[in-house]
Amino acid sequence: MSSPTKTWLALVRIFSGRHPMLFSYQRSLPRQPVPSVQDTVHKYLESVRPVLSDEDFDWTAVLAQEFLRLQASLLQWYLQLKSWWASNYVTDWWEEFVYLRSRNSLMDFLYVTPTPVQAARAGNAVHALLLYRHHLNRQEILPTLLMGVRPLCSAQYEKIFNTTRIPGVQKDHIRHLRDSRHVAVFHRGRFFRVGTHSQSGLLSPRDLEQQFQRILDDPSPACPHEEHLAALTAAPRDTWAQVRRSLKSQAEDALEAVEGAAFFVSLDSEPAGLAREDPAASLDAYAHALLAGRGHDRWYDKSFTLIVFSNGKLGLSVEHSWADCPISGHMWEFTLATECFQLGYSVDGHCKGHPDPSLPRPQRLHWDLPEKIHLSISLALRGAKTLSGDVDCHVFPFSHFGKSFIKRCHLSSDSFIQMALQLAHFRDRGQFCLTYESTMTRLFLEGRTETVRSCTREACSFVRAMEDKEKTDSQCLALFRLAVDKHQALLKAAMSGQGADRHLFALCIVAQFLHLQSPFLDQVHSEQWQLATSQIPVQQTHLFDVHNYPDYVSSGGGFGPIDDHGYGVSYIFMGDEMITFHISSKKSSTKTDSHRLGQHIEDALLDVASLFQEGKRLKRGCRGRGEEGPRGYRCGPLPCHPRGSMAPMPSTNF
């Protein structure tokens, strides 16, 4: 760390006081720098070299030199100009053109369901979420410090609650309210408005449980087309924008109750989670239910939907435009810890306390749906079911080793996983591909994310060596360390605002505004990411004592694939001895199979670990299947959970 940076950090800490609030550091954060266009082009060419033939690479290099000679200086000048007056030179464009079209999911505890009572779980979870909002409004959530020193931008926390993505014909926009004192609830095709506050303040968990139970007990049927109304939020945005205008004129109060809610709650009629009878299929179905649902049981425009299943399991479906995964993950960690360890449940599974029977019943929302939108709802439902049915999700907890083993190898845990993913994907597809790893740029004001291109020449050399039986373990290990070092350098550059992709994206946008044609930027814009990856961070380890309560490990979360013939892979380190992977792909693709890639990931992790002396013992401890891989036998079923409650899903189904 340079002396000016140390001085700046010291001044920031002094002027922020002893007890900084959530937004205390905002005004002291630097603006994200615009990298040198020559450096960006060089990094881009370096990143595509492993995946292009010699002929294609030479042609790309020619296009790059032409771009630097003819257009780069003008486009760079406009970006520099924007960086002087905008909070962030790229974030607003990135949100507008990229983020307003994707969603993530977050899952419950893997082994534990605190209560099987659906209404009780909903009551505690909603109360915990609103407690988090209360702390957020009072800025009582501590700001995040990188390595306990460097403050990160907290701007994304502002839109967690009371936020809706409003569809537009040309583009969507985010609507955020200062406050909302109700949640919108969906159950068996019906919509309800549930107040969350009384004159004395936030309703207790037991009162909220009572309100949700009243909805569950309500026998009234759904009105015609009401059951599938939410499918419109999964329809093409211009179609939904046009239909919404008619809906607003005919059912303005009901629409406002949903869009103006603190968040959306879906009380599902089916169970979910890890099932003892078929743990493999049950986890996959659980992930699919959270990520895609049935196509009509989530209001996808809300900042997030809390899904509570009939057996008490729950999860989140998160709209991505308002914030990145670490923000929603931070909230979810607080929610799970609060509703389970602080609020708790009575012996019979209900929320603690006594309900207030005088509370007004939840308000049933009535939709006067004009006949002209009936066809739109049917078409939207058909499209949503097609999209949902095409998503293939696979979740598996890897418990042969975790972060502690990787630390003992003196390696970055993220880089270790990324190199294993390169090996696994190569075994799956037989070729290298552009790899997208998301990392944060919140060291800067209003920073969002940057791309780490993990498929480097060093990574490819390591993978080829692993597949070459003539290479020794020591040779593979040396190449592995070089690949890890390269990945770490790229990661640090991306976090410090010196990545290539956001800069190239901004140059593309400026070129479009100026109506400039650039074959080089057109090629950059048309790239396909066949492997998209992301680590889900565990930020609040003090909330979960996984050593004394090993059952309380999270399943993490996942996202869909970026490319029709690609994979989406996320992973989370839970405690020191477990890594949970979420893999997604499209069933319509003949090139991908989430279960197959999952098997390759497990094999790759064990093969990489076997390069180390301690890892060889792990490898020998695995029961082989009789099929020998390039560097040893494949692993057998995953071991039982340390508490013996249930074995994770068997790897034989991969």
C-alpha positions as a printed Julia matrix, in Angstrom:
654×3 Matrix{Float64}:
   0.0     0.0     0.0
   1.46    3.34   -1.05
   2.12    6.18    1.4
  -0.59    8.45   -0.15
  -3.12    5.62    0.22
  -2.14    5.09    3.85
  -2.49    8.82    4.51
  -5.89    8.92    2.82
  -7.13    5.93    4.84
  -5.91    7.51    8.08
  -7.74   10.76    7.32
 -10.89    8.9     6.33
 -10.92    6.94    9.59
 -10.26   10.08   11.65
 -13.02   12.17   10.1
 -15.52    9.28   10.07
 -15.41    9.02   13.85
 -15.14    6.06   16.18
 -18.52    4.64   15.24
 -19.01    5.09   11.48
 -22.5     4.62   10.05
 -23.4     2.83    6.84
 -22.9     5.84    4.58
 -20.16    7.57    6.57
 -17.48    6.85    3.98
 -19.45    7.7     0.83
 -18.15   11.22    0.31
 -14.56   10.15    0.81
 -14.57    7.36   -1.78
 -12.54    7.99   -4.94
 -14.11    7.91   -8.39
 -13.45    4.94  -10.6
 -10.57    5.75  -12.95
 -10.74    5.42  -16.74
  -7.95    3.01  -17.72
  -5.56    3.67  -20.54
  -7.15    2.57  -23.81
  -3.85    1.05  -24.95
  -3.65   -1.05  -21.77
  -7.28   -2.14  -22.15
  -6.8    -3.29  -25.73
  -3.6    -5.13  -24.76
  -5.4    -6.93  -21.9
  -8.25   -7.84  -24.21
  -5.95   -9.35  -26.83
  -4.12  -11.26  -24.11
  -7.42  -12.67  -22.81
  -8.73  -13.93  -26.16
  -5.44  -15.49  -27.29
  -6.14  -18.88  -25.61
  -9.56  -19.29  -27.27
  -8.79  -18.09  -30.82
  -6.97  -19.81  -33.63
  -3.8   -18.16  -34.96
  -5.69  -16.82  -37.98
  -8.58  -15.42  -35.93
  -6.21  -13.86  -33.41
  -4.14  -12.16  -36.12
  -7.31  -10.7   -37.62
  -8.48   -9.5   -34.2
  -5.1    -7.87  -33.59
  -5.4    -6.02  -36.92
  -8.86   -4.75  -35.94
  -7.5    -3.65  -32.57
  -4.66   -1.66  -34.13
  -7.1    -0.02  -36.54
  -9.32    0.93  -33.61
  -6.41    2.45  -31.7
  -5.38    4.42  -34.77
  -8.79    5.75  -35.87
 -11.38    5.89  -33.07
  -9.89    5.17  -29.66
  -8.61    8.66  -28.82
 -11.97   10.33  -29.54
 -14.01    7.78  -27.58
 -11.51    7.9   -24.7
 -11.77   11.7   -24.58
 -15.55   11.49  -24.13
 -15.15    8.94  -21.35
 -12.59   11.12  -19.59
 -15.0    14.03  -19.88
 -17.83   11.99  -18.34
 -15.58   10.78  -15.53
 -15.05   14.39  -14.42
 -18.74   15.1   -13.74
 -20.39   11.67  -13.24
 -20.19    9.74   -9.97
 -19.0     6.74  -11.96
 -18.14    6.74  -15.64
 -19.66    3.33  -16.38
 -22.19    2.29  -13.7
 -25.27    4.14  -15.01
 -24.79    2.7   -18.5
 -24.09   -0.77  -17.12
 -27.29   -0.68  -15.09
 -29.33    0.59  -18.02
 -28.08   -1.74  -20.75
 -27.09   -4.87  -18.84
 -28.51   -5.23  -15.33
 -32.13   -4.57  -16.16
 -32.61   -8.1   -17.45
 -31.32  -10.71  -14.97
 -32.07  -12.28  -11.57
 -30.42  -14.45   -8.94
 -31.61  -16.77   -6.19
 -30.53  -17.4    -2.6
 -31.31  -20.54   -0.62
 -32.11  -21.56    2.94
 -30.05  -23.64    5.38
 -28.97  -26.88    3.73
 -29.71  -29.38    6.51
 -32.03  -27.5     8.87
 -35.62  -26.31    8.64
 -36.24  -24.37   11.9
 -40.0   -25.02   11.73
 -42.3   -26.97    9.41
 -45.08  -24.43    9.97
 -45.25  -22.36    6.78
 -47.0   -19.33    8.28
 -44.6   -19.25   11.24
 -41.53  -19.34    9.02
 -43.02  -16.55    6.91
 -43.81  -14.5    10.03
 -40.29  -14.7    11.45
 -38.63  -14.15    8.06
 -40.72  -11.1     7.18
 -40.18   -9.64   10.64
 -36.41  -10.2    10.36
 -36.3    -8.61    6.92
 -38.15   -5.54    8.18
 -35.8    -5.36   11.18
 -32.95   -5.23    8.67
 -34.75   -2.41    6.84
 -35.11   -0.58   10.15
 -31.37   -0.86   10.8
 -30.74    0.21    7.22
 -32.89    3.33    7.55
 -31.05    4.28   10.72
 -27.68    3.49    9.11
 -26.97    1.07   11.94
 -25.5    -1.51    9.58
 -21.75   -1.24    9.74
 -20.03   -0.25    6.49
 -18.02   -3.0     4.83
 -14.25   -2.63    5.03
 -12.0    -4.56    2.71
  -9.52   -6.49    4.9
 -10.86   -4.38    7.78
  -9.26   -1.24    6.38
 -10.48   -0.03    2.98
 -14.14    1.15    2.91
 -16.45   -0.1     0.19
 -19.27    1.86   -1.44
 -22.63    1.38    0.29
 -24.83    3.01   -2.36
 -26.47   -0.26   -3.42
 -28.05   -0.74    0.02
 -30.43    2.15   -0.61
 -32.73    0.19   -2.95
 -33.07   -3.17   -1.23
 -36.62   -2.47   -0.08
 -39.61   -0.57   -1.5
 -38.18   -0.95   -5.0
 -39.75   -2.09   -8.27
 -38.46   -2.33  -11.81
 -41.01   -0.59  -14.04
 -41.17   -1.87  -17.64
 -40.73    0.53  -20.53
 -41.01    0.22  -24.3
 -37.49    1.53  -24.86
 -35.97    0.82  -21.46
 -37.02    0.04  -17.89
 -36.54    2.28  -14.9
 -36.25    1.7   -11.17
 -38.96    3.08   -8.89
 -37.92    3.42   -5.26
 -40.18    4.61   -2.42
 -38.91    6.11    0.8
 -41.13    3.82    2.86
 -43.74    1.09    2.57
 -45.79   -0.39    5.4
 -47.09   -3.51    3.72
 -46.0    -6.56    1.76
 -47.75   -8.09   -1.23
 -48.53  -11.8    -0.85
 -49.35  -14.4    -3.5
 -51.03  -17.72   -2.65
 -52.92  -20.14   -4.9
 -53.41  -17.57   -7.65
 -54.64  -14.79   -5.34
 -52.99  -11.54   -4.3
 -53.21   -9.99   -0.82
 -52.02   -6.84    0.87
 -50.66   -7.51    4.38
 -49.93   -4.55    6.62
 -46.65   -4.84    8.5
 -47.11   -2.07   11.05
 -49.65   -0.98   13.61
 -49.84    2.3    15.49
 -47.32    0.92   17.97
 -44.79   -0.07   15.31
 -43.68   -3.21   13.49
 -45.99   -6.19   13.95
 -44.58   -9.02   16.03
 -43.63  -12.3    14.32
 -46.65  -13.99   15.93
 -48.99  -11.33   14.54
 -47.48  -11.72   11.09
 -47.83  -15.49   11.37
 -51.51  -15.02   12.14
 -51.95  -12.87    9.03
 -50.22  -15.4     6.79
 -52.22  -18.23    8.31
 -55.42  -16.34    7.51
 -54.33  -16.24    3.88
 -53.5   -19.95    3.87
 -56.93  -20.72    5.38
 -58.84  -18.47    2.95
 -60.89  -20.81    0.7
 -61.84  -18.21   -1.9
 -60.79  -19.11   -5.46
 -58.7   -17.01   -7.81
 -60.54  -14.83  -10.3
 -60.29  -15.66  -14.02
 -56.76  -14.95  -15.32
 -55.69  -13.58  -11.91
 -53.76  -16.75  -11.14
 -51.4   -16.23  -14.08
 -51.22  -12.44  -14.0
 -47.64  -12.32  -12.66
 -46.43  -14.14  -15.78
 -46.56  -10.75  -17.47
 -43.52   -9.7   -15.43
 -41.56  -12.47  -17.19
 -42.77  -11.44  -20.65
 -40.73   -9.33  -23.11
 -40.4    -5.92  -21.52
 -42.01   -3.91  -24.31
 -45.04   -6.25  -24.24
 -45.35   -5.97  -20.46
 -44.99   -2.18  -20.66
 -47.92   -1.89  -23.06
 -50.13   -4.29  -21.08
 -49.24   -2.52  -17.83
 -50.74    0.72  -19.16
 -54.11   -1.0   -19.6
 -53.76   -2.73  -16.26
 -53.0     0.53  -14.49
 -56.12    2.19  -15.87
 -58.36   -0.74  -14.87
 -56.78   -1.99  -11.62
 -54.64    0.85  -10.38
 -55.15    0.17   -6.66
 -54.21   -3.5    -6.9
 -51.19   -2.76   -9.1
 -50.02   -0.04   -6.72
 -50.39   -2.41   -3.74
 -47.98   -4.83   -5.41
 -45.51   -2.36   -6.88
 -45.54   -0.2    -3.76
 -44.93   -3.09   -1.35
 -41.77   -3.39    0.71
 -41.22   -6.7    -1.1
 -43.18   -9.62   -2.53
 -44.01  -12.83   -0.65
 -45.01  -16.07   -2.34
 -46.61  -18.74   -0.15
 -45.95  -21.86   -2.2
 -48.31  -24.82   -2.07
 -45.53  -27.38   -2.56
 -42.67  -28.53   -0.29
 -39.0   -27.97   -1.18
 -35.5   -28.5     0.18
 -33.22  -31.45    0.83
 -35.31  -34.64    0.98
 -33.99  -37.76    2.7
 -35.54  -40.04    0.06
 -33.85  -38.4    -2.95
 -31.38  -35.72   -1.87
 -29.94  -35.21   -5.36
 -33.18  -34.48   -7.21
 -34.69  -32.55   -4.29
 -31.85  -30.02   -4.13
 -31.99  -29.49   -7.89
 -35.76  -28.97   -7.77
 -35.33  -26.56   -4.84
 -32.83  -24.45   -6.79
 -35.07  -24.46   -9.86
 -38.1   -23.41   -7.84
 -36.24  -20.39   -6.47
 -34.56  -19.34   -9.69
 -37.42  -19.86  -12.14
 -40.56  -20.86  -10.26
 -43.59  -21.84  -12.32
 -43.47  -18.67  -14.37
 -46.55  -17.09  -12.75
 -45.94  -17.26   -8.99
 -43.29  -14.52   -8.64
 -43.6   -10.8    -9.29
 -40.23  -10.62  -10.99
 -40.19   -6.81  -11.06
 -39.9    -6.49   -7.29
 -36.41   -6.08   -5.85
 -36.81   -9.51   -4.31
 -39.45  -12.15   -3.69
 -39.47  -14.16   -0.46
 -40.65  -17.69   -1.26
 -41.93  -19.79    1.64
 -42.71  -23.4     0.81
 -45.41  -25.53    2.43
 -42.9   -27.45    4.57
 -41.26  -24.33    6.01
 -38.27  -24.06    3.66
 -37.71  -20.66    2.15
 -35.5   -18.7    -0.22
 -35.16  -15.52   -2.26
 -35.54  -14.7    -5.92
 -33.61  -11.48   -6.44
 -33.99   -8.98   -9.28
 -30.44   -7.98  -10.2
 -30.62   -4.4   -11.44
 -30.74   -2.63   -8.09
 -27.7    -4.31   -6.5
 -25.15   -7.09   -6.83
 -25.14  -10.42   -5.02
 -23.05   -9.38   -1.97
 -25.72   -6.85   -0.98
 -28.65   -9.26   -1.09
 -26.42  -11.93    0.45
 -25.6    -9.61    3.38
 -29.33   -9.08    3.98
 -30.06  -12.81    3.68
 -27.38  -13.76    6.2
 -28.9   -11.32    8.7
 -32.39  -12.67    8.03
 -31.52  -16.34    8.53
 -29.5   -15.65   11.67
 -32.14  -13.37   13.18
 -35.21  -15.49   12.5
 -33.54  -18.68   13.69
 -31.21  -17.68   16.55
 -32.72  -14.45   17.93
 -36.46  -14.64   17.24
 -36.7   -18.42   17.43
 -39.75  -20.65   17.59
 -41.83  -22.23   20.32
 -41.84  -25.97   20.97
 -44.84  -26.48   18.68
 -43.14  -24.66   15.8
 -45.03  -21.38   16.0
 -43.55  -17.92   16.42
 -43.07  -16.9    20.02
 -45.66  -14.71   21.72
 -49.41  -14.34   21.35
 -51.29  -13.05   18.3
 -53.61  -10.07   18.35
 -56.99  -11.34   17.04
 -58.23   -7.76   16.62
 -55.84   -7.1    13.72
 -57.7    -6.46   10.47
 -57.58   -9.37    8.06
 -55.29   -9.23    5.04
 -56.82   -7.29    2.16
 -57.66   -9.35   -0.91
 -56.61   -7.49   -4.05
 -59.14   -7.43   -6.86
 -58.07   -7.11  -10.46
 -60.56   -5.8   -12.99
 -58.75   -7.33  -15.92
 -59.91   -6.0   -19.29
 -60.63   -8.69  -21.85
 -58.02   -7.35  -24.25
 -55.18   -8.42  -21.94
 -56.43  -11.98  -21.42
 -54.57  -13.13  -24.53
 -51.45  -11.28  -23.37
 -51.55  -13.16  -20.06
 -51.94  -16.5   -21.83
 -49.05  -15.77  -24.19
 -46.89  -14.54  -21.32
 -47.65  -17.7   -19.32
 -46.72  -19.89  -22.27
 -43.45  -18.02  -22.71
 -42.67  -18.03  -18.97
 -43.28  -21.79  -18.7
 -41.03  -22.36  -21.71
 -38.26  -20.31  -20.13
 -38.73  -21.95  -16.74
 -38.85  -25.44  -18.19
 -35.63  -24.87  -20.14
 -33.57  -24.1   -17.03
 -31.5   -27.02  -15.76
 -30.26  -26.52  -12.18
 -27.86  -28.71  -10.28
 -26.71  -28.11   -6.69
 -24.2   -30.17   -4.8
 -22.29  -29.68   -1.54
 -18.64  -30.66   -1.86
 -17.37  -31.74    1.55
 -14.11  -33.59    0.87
 -12.27  -30.39    1.72
 -12.89  -26.68    1.93
 -11.25  -23.36    2.59
  -9.0   -24.64    5.38
  -7.21  -27.12    3.11
  -6.68  -24.46    0.43
  -5.29  -22.07    3.03
  -2.85  -24.72    4.21
  -1.64  -24.87    0.61
  -0.96  -21.1     0.86
  -3.24  -20.34   -2.06
  -6.18  -18.05   -2.76
  -9.36  -20.08   -2.32
 -11.09  -18.28   -5.2
  -8.17  -18.82   -7.58
  -8.02  -22.5    -6.57
 -11.68  -22.96   -7.52
 -11.33  -20.99  -10.75
  -8.48  -23.15  -11.98
 -10.41  -26.3   -11.07
 -13.37  -24.93  -13.06
 -11.12  -24.45  -16.08
 -10.03  -28.08  -15.83
 -13.61  -29.28  -15.35
 -14.98  -27.28  -18.27
 -12.21  -28.49  -20.58
 -13.05  -32.09  -19.69
 -16.72  -31.35  -20.29
 -16.41  -29.59  -23.66
 -12.97  -30.53  -24.89
 -12.0   -26.93  -25.54
 -11.31  -23.64  -23.78
 -13.78  -20.78  -23.73
 -14.12  -17.2   -22.58
 -14.8   -17.29  -18.86
 -16.63  -14.58  -16.95
 -15.89  -14.21  -13.26
 -17.61  -11.33  -11.53
 -15.7    -9.24   -9.02
 -16.65   -6.01   -7.29
 -15.42   -2.46   -7.92
 -16.98   -1.03   -4.76
 -13.64    0.46   -3.76
 -14.91    3.36   -5.88
 -17.98    5.54   -5.56
 -21.04    3.75   -7.02
 -18.85    0.93   -8.31
 -20.61   -2.27   -9.3
 -18.66   -5.11  -10.92
 -15.81   -5.92  -13.29
 -14.98   -9.08  -15.21
 -12.02  -11.31  -14.45
 -11.25  -13.37  -17.56
 -10.13  -16.54  -15.84
  -9.26  -18.5   -18.98
  -5.66  -17.31  -19.31
  -2.71  -18.78  -21.19
  -1.31  -19.87  -17.83
  -4.57  -21.63  -16.95
  -4.64  -23.39  -20.31
  -1.05  -24.58  -19.87
  -1.98  -26.02  -16.48
  -5.06  -27.79  -17.87
  -3.12  -29.3   -20.77
  -0.5   -30.57  -18.34
  -3.17  -32.18  -16.17
  -4.49  -34.01  -19.22
  -1.02  -35.15  -20.27
  -0.16  -38.44  -18.53
   3.52  -37.86  -19.16
   3.55  -34.76  -16.96
   4.54  -35.29  -13.35
   2.66  -33.89  -10.36
   5.49  -31.47   -9.64
   5.33  -30.11  -13.2
   1.56  -29.7   -12.96
   1.88  -28.05   -9.57
   4.39  -25.52  -10.89
   2.05  -24.6   -13.76
  -0.87  -24.47  -11.34
   0.92  -21.91   -9.16
   1.69  -19.78  -12.22
  -2.0   -19.9   -13.23
  -3.09  -18.93   -9.71
  -0.62  -16.03   -9.63
  -1.92  -14.78  -12.98
  -5.51  -15.01  -11.78
  -4.67  -13.09   -8.63
  -3.04  -10.34  -10.68
  -6.12  -10.05  -12.89
  -8.39  -10.0    -9.84
  -6.46   -7.19   -8.17
  -6.38   -5.18  -11.4
 -10.14   -5.57  -11.84
 -10.91   -4.54   -8.25
  -8.67   -1.47   -8.58
 -10.49   -0.21  -11.69
  -7.93   -1.48  -14.2
 -10.01   -4.25  -15.77
 -10.73   -4.31  -19.48
 -14.39   -5.23  -19.88
 -16.24   -2.28  -18.31
 -13.92    0.11  -20.15
 -14.59   -1.66  -23.46
 -18.31   -1.61  -22.72
 -18.26    2.13  -22.09
 -16.3     2.7   -25.3
 -18.99    0.72  -27.17
 -21.74    2.91  -25.72
 -19.96    6.13  -26.65
 -19.41    4.79  -30.18
 -23.15    4.09  -30.47
 -24.03    7.58  -29.26
 -21.64    9.08  -31.83
 -22.78    6.66  -34.58
 -19.21    5.51  -35.11
 -18.63    2.1   -36.68
 -15.82    0.05  -35.16
 -15.34   -3.58  -36.3
 -13.16   -4.14  -33.24
 -15.83   -2.98  -30.77
 -18.47   -4.9   -32.7
 -16.43   -8.06  -32.19
 -16.01   -7.31  -28.49
 -19.73   -6.71  -28.12
 -20.62  -10.01  -29.83
 -18.55  -12.24  -27.55
 -20.27  -15.25  -25.97
 -19.47  -16.2   -22.39
 -19.91  -19.96  -22.31
 -18.77  -20.16  -18.69
 -20.04  -17.53  -16.24
 -18.85  -17.87  -12.65
 -19.21  -16.07   -9.35
 -18.28  -16.64   -5.73
 -21.02  -15.88   -3.22
 -19.25  -14.25   -0.28
 -19.96  -15.05    3.35
 -19.62  -11.62    4.9
 -20.93  -11.95    8.44
 -19.24  -15.02    9.85
 -20.0   -13.84   13.4
 -23.68  -14.58   12.75
 -23.14  -18.32   12.2
 -21.09  -20.55   14.45
 -20.63  -23.38   11.95
 -18.14  -25.14   14.25
 -20.6   -25.64   17.1
 -23.68  -25.73   14.83
 -22.49  -27.48   11.65
 -26.05  -28.15   10.53
 -26.59  -24.44    9.99
 -24.76  -24.11    6.7
 -26.33  -22.22    3.83
 -26.96  -23.63    0.39
 -25.74  -20.37   -1.14
 -27.37  -19.2    -4.35
 -27.21  -19.33   -8.1
 -27.98  -17.65  -11.4
 -28.83  -18.67  -14.94
 -26.39  -19.16  -17.83
 -25.44  -16.14  -19.93
 -25.14  -18.1   -23.17
 -27.7   -20.53  -24.6
 -24.96  -23.15  -24.83
 -23.1   -22.19  -21.68
 -23.05  -22.69  -17.95
 -23.66  -20.49  -14.93
 -21.6   -21.65  -11.93
 -21.63  -20.1    -8.47
 -19.98  -21.37   -5.32
 -19.92  -20.52   -1.65
 -17.49  -21.52    1.1
 -19.44  -22.52    4.2
 -17.21  -22.91    7.2
 -13.8   -24.45    6.6
 -14.76  -27.84    5.22
 -17.54  -27.39    2.67
 -18.07  -25.75   -0.71
 -21.54  -25.66   -2.26
 -21.82  -25.37   -6.05
 -24.78  -24.17   -8.09
 -24.67  -25.06  -11.78
 -27.2   -23.96  -14.38
 -27.58  -24.54  -18.09
 -30.34  -24.86  -20.67
 -32.01  -28.17  -21.34
 -32.5   -27.18  -24.97
 -28.75  -27.14  -25.52
 -27.18  -30.36  -26.76
 -23.74  -29.17  -25.63
 -24.32  -28.69  -21.91
 -25.4   -30.84  -18.99
 -25.33  -29.39  -15.48
 -25.02  -32.78  -13.81
 -22.18  -33.81  -16.08
 -20.27  -30.61  -15.36
 -20.89  -31.15  -11.65
 -19.15  -34.5   -11.84
 -16.24  -32.93  -13.7
 -15.96  -30.2   -11.06
 -15.8   -32.73   -8.25
 -13.18  -34.77  -10.09
 -11.18  -31.67  -10.96
 -11.11  -30.44   -7.37
  -9.8   -33.76   -6.13
  -7.27  -33.99   -8.96
  -5.94  -30.52   -8.19
  -5.83  -31.3    -4.47
  -3.86  -34.47   -5.21
  -0.98  -32.32   -6.48
  -0.32  -31.45   -2.84
   0.95  -33.95   -0.3
  -2.06  -33.57    1.98
  -4.4   -33.79   -1.0
  -3.04  -37.2    -1.96
  -4.5   -38.57    1.26
  -7.86  -37.04    0.33
  -7.68  -38.75   -3.04
  -6.79  -42.1    -1.55
  -9.69  -41.77    0.88
 -12.24  -41.57   -1.93
 -13.93  -44.72   -3.12
 -13.34  -45.13   -6.83
 -16.06  -46.0    -9.3
 -13.88  -48.22  -11.43
 -13.4   -45.45  -14.01
  -9.94  -43.96  -13.87
  -9.52  -40.31  -14.8
  -6.44  -38.67  -16.28
  -4.69  -38.44  -12.91
  -6.44  -41.03  -10.76
  -9.73  -42.59   -9.74
 -12.89  -40.6    -9.58
 -14.43  -40.01   -6.24
 -17.28  -41.99   -4.78
 -20.31  -40.72   -2.83
 -19.91  -37.67   -0.65
 -19.34  -38.38    3.05
 -22.05  -37.95    5.62
 -22.64  -34.62    7.23
 -20.46  -34.18   10.34
 -23.46  -34.31   12.6
 -24.83  -37.38   10.81
 -28.17  -35.71   10.08
 -28.16  -36.57    6.4
 -25.69  -37.32    3.67
 -25.47  -34.72    0.93
 -26.63  -35.67   -2.53
 -24.67  -38.65   -3.92
 -22.28  -37.88   -6.72
 -23.31  -41.0    -8.64
 -26.13  -38.98  -10.2
 -23.79  -36.42  -11.79
